[in-house]
Short mmCIF file of C-alpha atoms and ligand atoms in Angstrom, two decimals:
data_model
loop_
_atom_site.label_atom_id
_atom_site.label_comp_id
_atom_site.label_asym_id
_atom_site.label_seq_id
_atom_site.Cartn_x
_atom_site.Cartn_y
_atom_site.Cartn_z
CA MET U 1 0.00 0.00 0.00
CA ALA U 2 1.32 3.38 -0.86
CA GLU U 3 0.86 7.03 -1.40
CA ILE U 4 0.74 7.75 -5.16
CA VAL U 5 2.26 11.01 -6.37
CA LEU U 6 2.01 12.31 -9.93
CA LYS U 7 4.74 14.84 -10.51
CA SER U 8 4.80 17.27 -13.46
CA LEU U 9 2.92 14.65 -15.43
CA ALA U 10 1.97 15.16 -19.08
CA HIS U 11 1.00 12.76 -21.81
CA THR U 12 0.43 13.04 -25.53
CA TYR U 13 -0.47 10.31 -28.02
CA SER U 14 0.79 12.54 -30.80
CA THR U 15 4.32 12.10 -32.14
CA ASN U 16 4.48 15.78 -32.99
CA PRO U 17 2.41 17.74 -30.44
CA GLN U 18 1.79 21.35 -31.48
CA SER U 19 -0.35 22.77 -28.70
CA ALA U 20 -2.08 22.02 -25.38
CA GLU U 21 -4.95 20.38 -27.29
CA ASP U 22 -2.59 17.62 -28.42
CA TYR U 23 -2.09 16.53 -24.82
CA ALA U 24 -4.40 13.97 -23.17
CA ILE U 25 -2.82 14.91 -19.81
CA ARG U 26 -1.76 18.53 -19.48
CA HIS U 27 0.83 19.14 -16.83
CA MET U 28 -0.52 17.64 -13.65
CA GLU U 29 0.56 17.58 -10.01
CA HIS U 30 -1.49 15.27 -7.87
CA VAL U 31 -1.29 13.23 -4.65
CA TRP U 32 -3.47 10.23 -3.82
CA ASP U 33 -3.02 9.52 -0.11
CA GLN U 34 -2.66 5.94 1.08
CA GLY U 35 -5.99 4.34 1.95
CA GLY U 36 -8.36 6.83 0.38
CA ALA U 37 -11.56 6.06 -1.51
CA TYR U 38 -11.30 8.37 -4.49
CA ALA U 39 -13.29 9.06 -7.61
CA LEU U 40 -11.86 10.46 -10.81
CA LEU U 41 -14.80 12.22 -12.41
CA GLY U 42 -15.02 13.89 -15.80
CA PRO U 43 -16.65 13.79 -19.22
CA SER U 44 -15.71 11.31 -21.89
CA GLY U 45 -12.34 12.11 -23.49
CA CYS U 46 -10.96 14.24 -20.63
CA GLY U 47 -8.10 11.81 -19.95
CA LYS U 48 -9.35 9.55 -17.14
CA SER U 49 -8.31 6.22 -18.68
CA THR U 50 -5.01 7.68 -19.81
CA LEU U 51 -4.29 8.72 -16.22
CA LEU U 52 -5.19 5.30 -14.78
CA ASN U 53 -3.06 3.53 -17.36
CA ILE U 54 -0.11 5.75 -16.46
CA ILE U 55 -0.53 4.89 -12.78
CA SER U 56 -0.77 1.15 -13.46
CA GLY U 57 2.11 1.21 -15.94
CA LEU U 58 0.22 0.19 -19.08
CA LEU U 59 1.27 3.54 -20.49
CA ALA U 60 4.55 5.44 -20.09
CA PRO U 61 3.96 9.18 -19.60
CA THR U 62 5.53 11.59 -22.09
CA GLU U 63 6.74 13.78 -19.23
CA GLY U 64 6.96 13.62 -15.46
CA ASP U 65 7.16 11.01 -12.74
CA VAL U 66 4.94 8.52 -10.99
CA LEU U 67 6.03 7.94 -7.39
CA PHE U 68 4.83 5.21 -5.04
CA ASP U 69 5.81 6.09 -1.46
CA GLY U 70 8.44 8.47 -2.80
CA HIS U 71 9.99 5.93 -5.19
CA ARG U 72 9.90 6.60 -8.91
CA VAL U 73 8.18 3.70 -10.67
CA ASN U 74 8.21 4.98 -14.27
CA GLU U 75 10.47 2.14 -15.36
CA LEU U 76 8.56 -0.61 -13.53
CA PRO U 77 6.32 -2.81 -15.71
CA PRO U 78 2.68 -3.22 -14.57
CA GLU U 79 3.33 -6.64 -12.93
CA GLU U 80 5.91 -5.11 -10.63
CA ARG U 81 3.77 -2.15 -9.60
CA ASN U 82 1.44 -4.31 -7.57
CA ILE U 83 -1.68 -2.57 -8.79
CA ALA U 84 -5.02 -4.19 -9.55
CA GLN U 85 -7.01 -2.67 -12.39
CA VAL U 86 -10.63 -3.37 -13.32
CA PHE U 87 -11.69 -2.30 -16.79
CA GLN U 88 -14.99 -1.24 -18.33
CA PHE U 89 -15.47 -4.63 -19.97
CA PRO U 90 -14.78 -8.01 -18.36
CA VAL U 91 -11.26 -9.39 -18.52
CA ILE U 92 -11.59 -13.07 -17.62
CA TYR U 93 -10.54 -16.48 -18.85
CA ASP U 94 -13.60 -18.01 -20.53
CA THR U 95 -12.43 -21.61 -20.26
CA MET U 96 -11.67 -21.43 -16.53
CA THR U 97 -14.24 -21.78 -13.76
CA VAL U 98 -15.30 -18.75 -11.76
CA PHE U 99 -13.25 -20.10 -8.83
CA ASP U 100 -10.09 -20.41 -10.93
CA ASN U 101 -10.63 -16.96 -12.43
CA LEU U 102 -10.84 -15.44 -8.95
CA ALA U 103 -7.88 -17.49 -7.74
CA PHE U 104 -5.73 -16.52 -10.71
CA PRO U 105 -4.18 -13.27 -9.37
CA LEU U 106 -3.31 -15.05 -6.09
CA ARG U 107 -1.83 -18.15 -7.72
CA ASN U 108 0.07 -15.87 -10.06
CA MET U 109 1.78 -14.40 -6.97
CA ASN U 110 2.56 -17.95 -5.74
CA THR U 111 0.14 -17.62 -2.85
CA PRO U 112 -0.07 -21.01 -1.04
CA GLU U 113 -3.27 -22.87 -1.88
CA TYR U 114 -4.46 -22.95 1.76
CA ARG U 115 -4.66 -19.15 1.60
CA VAL U 116 -6.17 -18.99 -1.88
CA LYS U 117 -9.38 -20.79 -1.02
CA PRO U 118 -10.59 -18.66 1.93
CA LYS U 119 -9.82 -15.47 0.02
CA VAL U 120 -11.70 -16.60 -3.09
CA LEU U 121 -14.66 -17.67 -0.97
CA GLU U 122 -14.68 -14.32 0.83
CA VAL U 123 -14.67 -12.28 -2.39
CA ALA U 124 -17.23 -14.58 -4.01
CA ASP U 125 -19.46 -14.09 -1.00
CA ILE U 126 -19.22 -10.29 -1.13
CA LEU U 127 -20.02 -10.24 -4.86
CA GLU U 128 -22.69 -12.95 -4.54
CA LEU U 129 -20.81 -15.28 -6.86
CA THR U 130 -20.74 -18.29 -4.51
CA PRO U 131 -23.37 -20.35 -6.41
CA LEU U 132 -21.40 -19.85 -9.64
CA LEU U 133 -17.94 -20.86 -8.41
CA SER U 134 -17.79 -24.15 -10.29
CA ARG U 135 -19.30 -22.79 -13.52
CA LYS U 136 -17.16 -22.10 -16.59
CA ALA U 137 -16.86 -18.34 -17.11
CA LYS U 138 -17.96 -18.51 -20.74
CA ASN U 139 -21.50 -19.50 -19.68
CA LEU U 140 -22.04 -16.43 -17.51
CA THR U 141 -24.17 -13.38 -18.30
CA ALA U 142 -22.47 -10.04 -19.02
CA ASP U 143 -23.24 -8.85 -15.47
CA GLU U 144 -21.81 -11.99 -13.92
CA LYS U 145 -18.67 -11.79 -16.04
CA GLN U 146 -18.06 -8.22 -14.93
CA LYS U 147 -18.53 -9.25 -11.30
CA VAL U 148 -15.88 -11.94 -11.78
CA SER U 149 -13.65 -9.32 -13.38
CA MET U 150 -14.14 -7.07 -10.35
CA GLY U 151 -13.50 -10.00 -8.03
CA ARG U 152 -10.17 -10.58 -9.74
CA GLY U 153 -9.30 -6.98 -8.92
CA LEU U 154 -10.38 -7.34 -5.30
CA VAL U 155 -8.93 -10.71 -4.38
CA ARG U 156 -5.44 -9.55 -3.44
CA ASP U 157 -5.26 -7.41 -0.33
CA ASP U 158 -1.51 -6.79 -0.65
CA VAL U 159 -1.87 -4.43 -3.61
CA THR U 160 -0.75 -0.81 -3.64
CA ALA U 161 -4.06 0.34 -5.06
CA ILE U 162 -7.09 -0.83 -7.00
CA LEU U 163 -8.03 1.19 -10.06
CA PHE U 164 -11.55 0.90 -11.45
CA ASP U 165 -12.17 2.27 -14.95
CA GLU U 166 -15.94 2.75 -15.27
CA PRO U 167 -16.44 -0.83 -14.06
CA LEU U 168 -20.21 -0.73 -13.85
CA THR U 169 -20.97 0.39 -17.41
CA VAL U 170 -22.25 -3.04 -18.48
CA ILE U 171 -24.09 -3.72 -15.22
CA ASP U 172 -27.84 -3.12 -14.94
CA PRO U 173 -28.90 -0.07 -12.87
CA GLN U 174 -30.21 -1.90 -9.82
CA LEU U 175 -27.18 -4.12 -9.44
CA LYS U 176 -24.99 -1.09 -10.07
CA TRP U 177 -26.18 0.56 -6.90
CA LYS U 178 -25.61 -2.60 -4.91
CA LEU U 179 -22.10 -3.16 -6.27
CA ARG U 180 -21.11 0.39 -5.47
CA ARG U 181 -22.15 -0.20 -1.86
CA LYS U 182 -20.10 -3.40 -1.88
CA LEU U 183 -17.01 -1.61 -3.14
CA LYS U 184 -17.39 0.92 -0.37
CA GLU U 185 -17.71 -1.93 2.15
CA ILE U 186 -14.60 -3.59 0.76
CA HIS U 187 -12.74 -0.30 1.01
CA GLU U 188 -13.71 0.06 4.64
CA ARG U 189 -12.70 -3.50 5.40
CA PHE U 190 -9.28 -3.58 3.71
CA ASN U 191 -8.23 0.08 3.69
CA ILE U 192 -6.70 -0.17 0.21
CA THR U 193 -6.34 2.98 -1.88
CA MET U 194 -9.08 2.88 -4.50
CA ILE U 195 -9.46 5.15 -7.50
CA TYR U 196 -12.81 4.84 -9.19
CA VAL U 197 -13.23 6.40 -12.63
CA THR U 198 -16.68 7.53 -13.70
CA HIS U 199 -18.46 10.23 -15.69
CA ASP U 200 -21.44 10.06 -13.33
CA GLN U 201 -21.45 12.52 -10.42
CA LEU U 202 -23.87 10.42 -8.37
CA GLU U 203 -21.70 7.35 -8.76
CA ALA U 204 -18.65 9.40 -7.75
CA SER U 205 -20.22 10.88 -4.64
CA THR U 206 -21.72 7.62 -3.36
CA PHE U 207 -18.38 5.85 -3.63
CA ALA U 208 -15.74 8.44 -2.82
CA ASP U 209 -14.70 10.48 0.17
CA LYS U 210 -12.84 12.78 -2.18
CA ILE U 211 -13.41 13.42 -5.87
CA ALA U 212 -10.86 14.60 -8.43
CA VAL U 213 -12.73 16.42 -11.19
CA MET U 214 -10.92 16.19 -14.49
CA TYR U 215 -11.37 18.52 -17.42
CA GLU U 216 -9.31 18.78 -20.60
CA GLY U 217 -6.44 16.71 -19.23
CA GLN U 218 -6.18 18.37 -15.84
CA VAL U 219 -7.53 17.83 -12.36
CA VAL U 220 -9.33 21.15 -11.83
CA GLN U 221 -10.49 20.37 -8.28
CA PHE U 222 -9.86 17.67 -5.68
CA GLY U 223 -12.36 17.86 -2.87
CA THR U 224 -15.23 16.34 -0.94
CA PRO U 225 -18.61 16.17 -2.69
CA ARG U 226 -19.67 19.03 -0.43
CA GLU U 227 -16.70 21.23 -1.41
CA LEU U 228 -17.36 20.60 -5.09
CA PHE U 229 -20.93 21.70 -4.55
CA GLU U 230 -20.34 24.70 -2.31
CA THR U 231 -17.11 26.15 -3.67
CA PRO U 232 -16.42 24.92 -7.20
CA ALA U 233 -12.79 25.85 -7.89
CA HIS U 234 -13.32 26.01 -11.65
CA THR U 235 -16.36 26.96 -13.75
CA PHE U 236 -16.36 23.45 -15.21
CA VAL U 237 -16.90 21.96 -11.73
CA GLY U 238 -19.82 24.36 -11.16
CA TYR U 239 -21.33 23.36 -14.46
CA PHE U 240 -20.68 19.61 -14.22
CA ILE U 241 -21.64 19.03 -10.56
CA GLY U 242 -25.21 19.69 -9.47
CA SER U 243 -28.51 19.26 -11.19
CA PRO U 244 -28.91 21.61 -12.89
CA GLY U 245 -25.38 23.05 -12.79
CA MET U 246 -24.29 26.46 -11.58
CA ASN U 247 -25.50 29.65 -13.28
CA PHE U 248 -22.69 31.83 -14.65
CA PHE U 249 -22.77 35.34 -15.98
CA GLU U 250 -20.06 37.59 -17.31
CA LEU U 251 -19.13 40.78 -15.55
CA HIS U 252 -17.35 43.84 -16.62
CA TYR U 253 -15.76 46.30 -14.30
CA ASP U 254 -15.58 50.00 -14.93
CA HIS U 255 -14.92 52.97 -12.63
CA ASN U 256 -15.33 51.01 -9.44
CA THR U 257 -18.63 49.47 -10.53
CA ALA U 258 -19.37 45.95 -11.73
CA TYR U 259 -21.86 45.56 -14.56
CA PHE U 260 -23.87 42.67 -15.86
CA GLY U 261 -24.69 43.95 -19.35
CA GLU U 262 -25.97 47.47 -18.78
CA HIS U 263 -26.96 46.82 -15.19
CA PRO U 264 -24.73 47.91 -12.33
CA LEU U 265 -24.54 45.19 -9.68
CA PRO U 266 -24.65 46.01 -5.97
CA LEU U 267 -21.50 44.07 -5.05
CA ASN U 268 -19.71 44.68 -1.76
CA ASN U 269 -16.22 46.19 -1.49
CA ALA U 270 -14.49 42.84 -1.23
CA TYR U 271 -15.76 41.86 -4.70
CA LEU U 272 -14.88 45.25 -6.09
CA ALA U 273 -11.36 44.94 -4.70
CA ALA U 274 -11.01 41.46 -6.25
CA LEU U 275 -12.28 42.77 -9.58
CA ARG U 276 -9.85 45.66 -9.49
CA GLN U 277 -6.99 43.21 -9.06
CA ALA U 278 -8.14 40.81 -11.77
CA GLU U 279 -5.66 40.84 -14.62
CA SER U 280 -8.03 39.30 -17.10
CA ARG U 281 -11.24 40.48 -18.67
CA ASN U 282 -12.64 36.96 -18.47
CA VAL U 283 -14.55 37.54 -15.24
CA LYS U 284 -17.70 35.69 -14.22
CA LEU U 285 -19.97 35.32 -11.26
CA GLY U 286 -21.49 31.96 -10.46
CA ILE U 287 -24.45 31.01 -8.31
CA ARG U 288 -26.00 27.61 -7.71
CA PRO U 289 -29.71 27.29 -8.59
CA GLU U 290 -30.27 26.22 -4.95
CA PHE U 291 -29.05 29.61 -3.68
CA VAL U 292 -31.05 31.92 -5.93
CA GLU U 293 -33.72 33.53 -3.73
CA VAL U 294 -37.12 33.71 -5.39
CA SER U 295 -40.02 35.72 -4.04
CA THR U 296 -43.50 36.51 -5.31
CA THR U 297 -43.37 40.14 -4.13
CA ASP U 298 -41.03 43.02 -4.79
CA GLU U 299 -38.75 42.97 -1.72
CA PRO U 300 -35.80 45.35 -1.19
CA GLY U 301 -32.76 44.16 -3.16
CA THR U 302 -34.71 41.95 -5.55
CA VAL U 303 -34.91 42.22 -9.33
CA ALA U 304 -38.09 41.59 -11.32
CA VAL U 305 -37.67 38.82 -13.91
CA GLN U 306 -39.93 36.89 -16.28
CA ASN U 307 -40.93 33.43 -15.22
CA LYS U 308 -40.23 31.49 -18.41
CA HIS U 309 -40.87 27.97 -17.28
CA LEU U 310 -41.55 26.07 -14.09
CA GLN U 311 -40.76 22.39 -14.06
CA ASP U 312 -42.20 20.37 -11.22
CA LEU U 313 -39.91 17.45 -10.35
CA GLY U 314 -41.82 16.05 -7.39
CA THR U 315 -39.62 16.82 -4.42
CA TYR U 316 -38.44 20.11 -5.95
CA ALA U 317 -39.10 22.45 -8.85
CA ILE U 318 -36.83 24.21 -11.34
CA LEU U 319 -37.69 27.75 -12.33
CA THR U 320 -36.20 29.06 -15.56
CA PHE U 321 -36.06 32.84 -15.80
CA SER U 322 -34.30 35.33 -17.98
CA LEU U 323 -32.29 38.30 -16.92
CA ASN U 324 -30.43 40.51 -19.34
CA GLN U 325 -31.26 38.11 -22.22
CA GLN U 326 -29.60 35.26 -20.39
CA THR U 327 -31.32 32.19 -19.01
CA PHE U 328 -30.93 31.25 -15.35
CA LYS U 329 -32.21 28.41 -13.20
CA ALA U 330 -33.45 28.47 -9.62
CA ARG U 331 -34.25 25.41 -7.57
CA LEU U 332 -37.33 25.69 -5.35
CA PRO U 333 -38.64 23.45 -2.58
CA GLU U 334 -41.76 21.44 -3.42
CA ASP U 335 -43.88 23.64 -1.11
CA HIS U 336 -42.98 26.88 -2.93
CA PRO U 337 -45.81 29.44 -3.30
CA PRO U 338 -47.56 29.67 -6.69
CA LEU U 339 -45.58 31.88 -9.07
CA GLY U 340 -46.99 34.49 -11.42
CA GLU U 341 -45.52 35.65 -14.72
CA THR U 342 -43.21 38.05 -12.94
CA VAL U 343 -41.08 36.87 -10.04
CA TYR U 344 -38.52 38.69 -7.90
CA ILE U 345 -35.11 37.20 -7.48
CA ARG U 346 -32.02 37.96 -5.46
CA PHE U 347 -28.48 36.58 -5.63
CA PRO U 348 -27.19 36.69 -2.02
CA ASP U 349 -23.61 38.07 -1.91
CA ASP U 350 -22.28 35.25 0.24
CA LYS U 351 -23.54 32.61 -2.18
CA LEU U 352 -21.84 34.08 -5.23
CA SER U 353 -18.50 32.81 -6.49
CA LEU U 354 -16.14 34.95 -8.52
CA TYR U 355 -14.20 33.38 -11.41
CA VAL U 356 -11.27 34.95 -13.19
CA ASP U 357 -10.07 33.01 -16.24
CA GLU U 358 -12.43 30.20 -15.15
CA TYR U 359 -10.77 29.71 -11.73
CA ARG U 360 -12.42 30.75 -8.47
CA VAL U 361 -11.04 33.73 -6.62
CA GLU U 362 -11.53 33.80 -2.87
CA VAL U 363 -13.50 36.85 -1.74
CA ASP U 364 -14.14 37.81 1.91
CA HIS U 365 -17.84 38.15 2.48
CA GLU U 366 -18.48 41.16 4.63
P1 ADP F 1 -11.54 9.22 -20.91
O1 ADP F 1 -11.14 7.92 -20.30
O2 ADP F 1 -11.70 10.33 -19.91
O3 ADP F 1 -12.76 9.11 -21.78
P2 ADP F 1 -9.12 8.93 -22.49
O4 ADP F 1 -7.99 8.93 -21.52
O5 ADP F 1 -9.55 7.63 -23.04
O6 ADP F 1 -10.36 9.74 -21.85
O7 ADP F 1 -8.74 9.88 -23.71
C1 ADP F 1 -8.17 11.16 -23.56
C2 ADP F 1 -7.84 11.72 -24.93
O8 ADP F 1 -6.80 10.96 -25.52
C3 ADP F 1 -8.99 11.69 -25.92
O9 ADP F 1 -8.91 12.83 -26.73
C4 ADP F 1 -8.73 10.43 -26.71
O10 ADP F 1 -9.27 10.53 -28.01
C5 ADP F 1 -7.23 10.37 -26.76
N1 ADP F 1 -6.73 8.97 -26.78
C6 ADP F 1 -6.99 7.99 -25.88
N2 ADP F 1 -6.35 6.84 -26.21
C7 ADP F 1 -5.67 7.11 -27.35
C8 ADP F 1 -4.81 6.32 -28.17
N3 ADP F 1 -4.52 5.06 -27.89
N4 ADP F 1 -4.29 6.94 -29.25
C9 ADP F 1 -4.57 8.23 -29.56
N5 ADP F 1 -5.35 9.01 -28.82
C10 ADP F 1 -5.92 8.47 -27.71
MG1 MG F 2 -12.08 6.06 -20.35
#
């Protein structure tokens, strides 16, 4: 078991990279602490599999180092890195029984047979594979095969880490939920570092204590599900996490006043100071739909907006309104009062986040 450090890491599949876009991993510094349950979350193509394959040694990075407990492992082949990896599609031996498939990684390490059996039985029990142990793998359903594949990843408890690359893609939704709980249980029992790749925020937050959000080849935030929700470090995190995602609007700053389009915004001095210091003109404010205050009457500090659409989703509702020709969303509790065509909204200062060049700038709320 080990701490995994990625140092000045970059990777390109191109033989002649011209620009940042040619890199699948764009200059990354990252530390996975020993024993954590982590998710690596991001859209398709952002570099998640590339990163896992670099950690496991299937891929040699173009630049930078991979360190396990401070030791550089770049030159070590996958077998010597002591990492278990579970892929999106089952990797099993069709002609072997389920038992022999599960036993394979242990026998491969010359584990004595008296220790193989209890371990295989334990993993089979957790994954509910016990009744299938004597069956040939080729006769299993797709779900069952993937469970065997996961079992092969979980059977050794002497590994440095277990990497899961979207392992539940082929599993049906109900079983998916159950298997995720199982993985969490296994993590708690064996305290092995686990990195779970997914593009699904719900999957990430039910499995992981800490989530690394990846975007265009970089980890743009590493935090608890709560941190990702409350203080998204990058506009992409605001947009990707939450349902619906964060609202963003562009600001411009002129003569000590911040404007949204033509409208001056009543921002406090801390924001104005941060805006004064910003060296870019790419400046945005973000607010989560949950934090937009909506009222039916014209209260002090509110702005009148058109109610464009109200979608009732059972336990909550989503209001779509427009302000300054831009569409915003607000999330309302199910017991919200009936809304007319005009509603009055307010963006509380302390719930706004300021982004300069897409990264969040800390502002003291007065
Ligand atoms: P993810 O797992 O997040 O979907 P990948 O790591 O598979 O992302 O891919 C990251 C980027 O690298 C994508 O643009 C993808 O097209 C590219 N890529 C992945 N594998 C290869 C490969 N073997 N050869 C060339 N380009 C690749
Ligand atoms: Mg992938």
